[in-house]
Amino acid sequence: MKKLGIIALALFIQHISAQVNRFVYQVTMKPDAENKSEVKTENAYLDISPEKSVFYSENRIKRDSIMQKAFQGGGGRGSINRDQMENLRTSINYSVEKDKTNQKIFFKDRIGRDMYSYEEDRPLSWTISSETTKIGEYKVQKAETDFAGRKWTAWFTTDLPYQDGPYKFGGLPGLVVKVEDEKGDYSFDLMKNYKIAEFPELNQFGNTIKVKRADFVKQQQKYKSDPAAFMNQGGGQGSFSTTIRTGGRSGAGGRNQNPADMRKRMEERVKEEVKKNSNPIELQ
């Protein structure tokens, strides 16, 4: 009986240690350079295990769950409540995975209809201050860095046994509780944390293309300068013509719509999205 008790305790400890710790951050953004009064706010998750961490949108995982249930139920896209999906639109289309074992950061984001992935090649260099304060229940310490064209101020805590943070931020002797750029365009604020059983699987529609960061930036600029041309040149799932040939299933009664009108509306929509994201988190 004593041996059984020891085995049970060992299994319980193993189960607890295998759990993933989820930290919920409120992300505040001003993505439109011409309209700084428009502030977008949504939650994002930082899921941490001893081996890795993943940062991504809360709305994204909720949308993925709805779509997965629809497909598993045999209804396909036609059974999805579009109003519900519209309420879960996200401005955080990217995800960031940190490989703790190899000290690497991998960034994924969508350009057009394909997902691009690259390894971050710019290490963060922090200046840690002696200044401390308290944010919520945590005692925090100040640190500053210049990254991707912005000057950032972070507040990290050693009250929690993690050396990580939202987005690409990390490398401090504690967990980032708050980080904000000096212009106040972007901020990440820790709201709460709890344990989950395992990392959720993020759906990735379209191709995943692995590139160097410099090539990702080039592709992104091509897309921003002429979204329609970029998507048409991509072919496959990345083209406007593919969607039009399918009969415009994205809209009710799409099969009766004029393909030229559909193309024009899609081009206008994409260009408007690019315009509204003219103040990205990374300026360089």
Coordinates of C-alpha atoms in Angstrom, one line a residue:
M1 CA 0.0 0.0 0.0
K2 CA 2.9 2.3 0.8
K3 CA 4.4 1.7 -2.6
L4 CA 1.1 2.4 -4.3
G5 CA 0.8 5.6 -2.4
I6 CA 4.3 6.7 -3.6
I7 CA 3.4 5.8 -7.2
A8 CA 0.2 7.7 -7.0
L9 CA 1.9 10.8 -5.6
A10 CA 4.6 10.6 -8.3
L11 CA 2.0 10.4 -11.0
F12 CA 0.1 13.3 -9.5
I13 CA 3.2 15.5 -9.4
Q14 CA 4.0 14.5 -13.0
H15 CA 0.5 15.5 -14.0
I16 CA 0.7 18.9 -12.3
S17 CA 4.2 19.7 -13.7
A18 CA 3.0 18.8 -17.2
Q19 CA 0.2 21.3 -17.1
V20 CA 0.4 24.5 -19.1
N21 CA 0.2 27.9 -17.3
R22 CA -1.9 30.4 -19.2
F23 CA -1.4 34.2 -18.7
V24 CA -4.1 36.4 -20.1
Y25 CA -3.0 39.8 -21.4
Q26 CA -5.1 42.8 -22.4
V27 CA -3.6 44.1 -25.6
T28 CA -4.3 47.8 -26.5
M29 CA -3.5 48.9 -30.0
K30 CA -3.7 52.0 -32.3
P31 CA -3.1 50.3 -35.6
D32 CA -4.3 53.1 -37.9
A33 CA -1.6 55.8 -38.2
E34 CA -4.2 58.4 -39.5
N35 CA -6.7 57.8 -36.8
K36 CA -4.9 57.4 -33.4
S37 CA -8.2 58.1 -31.6
E38 CA -9.4 54.7 -32.7
V39 CA -8.2 52.3 -30.0
K40 CA -8.6 48.5 -30.3
T41 CA -8.5 46.3 -27.2
E42 CA -8.6 42.5 -27.0
N43 CA -7.2 39.7 -24.9
A44 CA -4.4 37.4 -25.9
Y45 CA -3.0 34.2 -24.3
L46 CA 0.6 33.5 -23.3
D47 CA 0.6 29.7 -22.6
I48 CA 3.8 28.6 -20.9
S49 CA 5.4 25.1 -20.3
P50 CA 9.0 24.3 -19.3
E51 CA 9.8 23.6 -23.0
K52 CA 8.0 26.4 -24.8
S53 CA 5.5 29.2 -24.8
V54 CA 3.0 30.4 -27.3
F55 CA 1.4 33.9 -27.6
Y56 CA -1.8 34.3 -29.7
S57 CA -5.3 35.9 -29.8
E58 CA -8.1 34.7 -27.5
N59 CA -10.6 35.5 -30.3
R60 CA -8.6 33.3 -32.7
I61 CA -8.9 30.2 -30.6
K62 CA -12.6 30.9 -30.1
R63 CA -13.1 31.2 -33.8
D64 CA -11.1 28.0 -34.4
S65 CA -13.3 26.2 -31.9
I66 CA -16.5 27.3 -33.6
M67 CA -15.2 26.3 -37.1
Q68 CA -13.9 22.9 -35.8
K69 CA -17.3 22.1 -34.2
A70 CA -19.1 23.1 -37.4
F71 CA -16.9 20.8 -39.6
Q72 CA -17.0 17.9 -37.1
G73 CA -20.8 18.2 -37.1
G74 CA -20.8 17.8 -40.9
G75 CA -22.3 21.3 -41.5
G76 CA -19.2 22.9 -42.9
R77 CA -18.9 26.7 -43.3
G78 CA -22.6 27.0 -44.1
S79 CA -23.6 26.1 -40.6
I80 CA -21.4 28.8 -38.9
N81 CA -23.1 31.7 -37.3
R82 CA -21.6 34.6 -39.1
D83 CA -22.7 37.2 -36.6
Q84 CA -20.9 35.2 -33.9
M85 CA -17.7 35.0 -36.0
E86 CA -17.9 38.7 -36.8
N87 CA -17.9 39.5 -33.0
L88 CA -14.7 37.4 -32.7
R89 CA -12.7 39.2 -35.3
T90 CA -9.1 39.8 -34.2
S91 CA -6.4 42.4 -34.8
I92 CA -3.8 39.9 -33.6
N93 CA -3.5 37.6 -36.6
Y94 CA 0.0 36.5 -35.6
S95 CA 1.3 34.0 -33.1
V96 CA 4.7 33.8 -31.4
E97 CA 6.3 30.6 -30.2
K98 CA 9.4 30.6 -28.0
D99 CA 11.5 27.5 -27.9
K100 CA 13.0 27.6 -24.5
T101 CA 15.3 24.6 -25.0
N102 CA 17.1 26.2 -28.0
Q103 CA 16.4 29.8 -27.1
K104 CA 14.7 30.6 -30.3
I105 CA 11.6 32.7 -31.2
F106 CA 9.4 31.8 -34.2
F107 CA 6.9 34.3 -35.6
K108 CA 3.9 33.3 -37.7
D109 CA 1.6 35.7 -39.5
R110 CA -0.8 35.7 -42.5
I111 CA 0.0 37.5 -45.7
G112 CA -2.9 37.2 -48.1
R113 CA -4.3 33.7 -47.6
D114 CA -1.0 32.0 -46.7
M115 CA 0.7 31.7 -43.4
Y116 CA 4.4 32.8 -43.2
S117 CA 6.8 31.7 -40.5
Y118 CA 10.3 33.0 -39.7
E119 CA 12.8 32.7 -36.9
E120 CA 13.4 36.1 -35.1
D121 CA 17.0 37.2 -35.7
R122 CA 17.2 40.3 -33.5
P123 CA 18.0 39.6 -29.8
L124 CA 16.4 41.8 -27.2
S125 CA 18.9 43.9 -25.2
W126 CA 17.4 45.2 -22.0
T127 CA 18.5 48.0 -19.7
I128 CA 17.3 47.0 -16.2
S129 CA 16.5 49.9 -13.8
S130 CA 16.6 49.8 -10.0
E131 CA 13.1 51.4 -10.1
T132 CA 10.3 49.2 -8.6
T133 CA 6.6 49.6 -8.0
K134 CA 3.6 47.4 -7.6
I135 CA 1.1 46.4 -10.3
G136 CA -1.9 44.6 -9.0
E137 CA -0.6 42.0 -6.6
Y138 CA 2.9 41.8 -8.0
K139 CA 6.1 43.7 -7.1
V140 CA 7.6 44.8 -10.4
Q141 CA 10.9 46.2 -11.7
K142 CA 11.5 48.5 -14.7
A143 CA 13.4 47.6 -17.8
E144 CA 13.8 49.3 -21.2
T145 CA 14.7 48.2 -24.7
D146 CA 14.7 49.5 -28.3
F147 CA 13.1 46.9 -30.6
A148 CA 11.8 47.0 -34.2
G149 CA 11.7 50.8 -34.4
R150 CA 10.0 51.4 -31.0
K151 CA 11.3 52.2 -27.5
W152 CA 9.6 49.9 -25.0
T153 CA 9.3 50.1 -21.2
A154 CA 8.5 46.8 -19.4
W155 CA 7.7 46.0 -15.8
F156 CA 8.6 42.4 -14.8
T157 CA 8.1 40.4 -11.6
T158 CA 10.1 37.7 -9.9
D159 CA 7.1 36.8 -7.8
L160 CA 6.2 34.2 -10.5
P161 CA 8.7 31.4 -11.6
Y162 CA 8.7 32.4 -15.3
Q163 CA 11.1 34.3 -17.5
D164 CA 8.9 35.2 -20.4
G165 CA 6.4 37.8 -21.7
P166 CA 3.8 38.6 -24.3
Y167 CA 4.7 38.9 -28.0
K168 CA 8.4 38.6 -28.6
F169 CA 9.3 40.0 -25.2
G170 CA 11.4 37.9 -22.9
G171 CA 15.0 37.6 -21.7
L172 CA 14.3 39.3 -18.4
P173 CA 14.8 37.7 -14.9
G174 CA 11.1 37.4 -14.4
L175 CA 7.7 37.5 -16.1
V176 CA 6.6 40.7 -17.9
V177 CA 3.5 42.1 -16.2
K178 CA 3.3 45.2 -18.4
V179 CA 5.1 46.5 -21.5
E180 CA 4.3 49.6 -23.5
D181 CA 5.9 51.6 -26.2
E182 CA 6.8 55.2 -25.5
K183 CA 4.2 56.6 -27.9
G184 CA 1.4 54.6 -26.2
D185 CA 0.5 52.9 -29.5
Y186 CA 0.8 49.4 -28.1
S187 CA 0.6 48.0 -24.6
F188 CA 0.3 44.5 -23.1
D189 CA -1.1 44.2 -19.5
L190 CA -1.3 41.0 -17.5
M191 CA -4.9 40.5 -16.3
K192 CA -5.0 37.0 -14.8
N193 CA -3.5 33.5 -15.0
Y194 CA -4.6 29.9 -14.6
K195 CA -3.7 26.4 -15.5
I196 CA -4.8 24.5 -18.6
A197 CA -4.3 20.8 -19.5
E198 CA -2.3 21.3 -22.7
F199 CA -1.5 23.6 -25.5
P200 CA -4.5 24.1 -27.9
E201 CA -4.0 23.3 -31.5
L202 CA -4.2 26.5 -33.7
N203 CA -5.9 25.9 -37.1
Q204 CA -3.8 27.1 -40.0
F205 CA -5.8 27.5 -43.2
G206 CA -3.7 27.8 -46.4
N207 CA -0.1 27.0 -46.8
T208 CA 2.6 27.6 -44.2
I209 CA 5.7 29.1 -45.9
K210 CA 9.0 29.2 -44.0
V211 CA 11.1 32.2 -44.8
K212 CA 13.9 34.5 -43.5
R213 CA 12.6 37.5 -41.6
A214 CA 14.0 39.8 -44.3
D215 CA 12.0 37.9 -47.0
F216 CA 8.9 38.1 -44.8
V217 CA 9.2 41.9 -44.6
K218 CA 9.6 42.0 -48.5
Q219 CA 6.5 39.9 -49.0
Q220 CA 4.5 42.0 -46.5
Q221 CA 5.5 45.2 -48.3
K222 CA 4.4 43.7 -51.7
Y223 CA 1.1 42.8 -50.2
K224 CA 0.6 46.3 -48.7
S225 CA 1.5 48.1 -51.9
D226 CA -0.9 46.0 -54.1
P227 CA -2.9 43.4 -52.2
A228 CA -4.8 42.2 -55.3
A229 CA -1.8 41.7 -57.4
F230 CA 0.1 39.9 -54.6
M231 CA -2.8 37.5 -54.1
N232 CA -3.3 36.8 -57.8
Q233 CA 0.4 36.1 -58.3
G234 CA 0.4 33.7 -55.4
G235 CA -2.0 31.3 -57.1
G236 CA -3.8 28.4 -55.4
Q237 CA -5.4 29.5 -52.1
G238 CA -3.6 32.8 -52.3
S239 CA -5.5 34.3 -55.3
F240 CA -8.7 36.3 -55.7
S241 CA -9.6 34.3 -58.8
T242 CA -9.7 31.0 -56.8
T243 CA -12.4 32.4 -54.5
I244 CA -14.4 33.8 -57.4
R245 CA -14.2 30.5 -59.2
T246 CA -15.7 28.7 -56.2
G247 CA -18.9 30.8 -56.7
G248 CA -18.2 33.3 -53.9
R249 CA -19.3 31.0 -51.2
S250 CA -18.2 33.6 -48.7
G251 CA -21.4 35.5 -49.3
A252 CA -25.1 34.6 -49.4
G253 CA -26.2 34.0 -53.0
G254 CA -22.7 34.4 -54.1
R255 CA -23.2 32.1 -57.1
N256 CA -25.4 34.7 -58.8
Q257 CA -23.0 37.6 -58.3
N258 CA -20.9 39.1 -61.1
P259 CA -17.3 37.9 -60.7
A260 CA -16.0 41.3 -61.7
D261 CA -18.1 42.9 -59.0
M262 CA -16.9 40.3 -56.5
R263 CA -13.3 41.0 -57.4
K264 CA -13.7 44.7 -57.0
R265 CA -15.4 44.4 -53.6
M266 CA -12.7 42.0 -52.3
E267 CA -9.9 44.3 -53.6
E268 CA -11.5 47.3 -51.8
R269 CA -12.0 45.3 -48.6
V270 CA -8.3 44.2 -48.5
K271 CA -7.0 47.6 -49.3
E272 CA -9.1 49.1 -46.5
E273 CA -7.7 46.5 -44.1
V274 CA -4.2 47.4 -45.1
K275 CA -5.0 51.1 -44.7
K276 CA -6.4 50.5 -41.2
N277 CA -3.2 48.7 -40.2
S278 CA -0.8 51.4 -41.2
N279 CA 0.8 51.7 -37.7
P280 CA 2.1 48.2 -37.1
I281 CA 3.7 47.1 -33.9
E282 CA 7.1 46.7 -35.7
L283 CA 8.1 49.8 -37.6
Q284 CA 11.5 48.4 -38.8

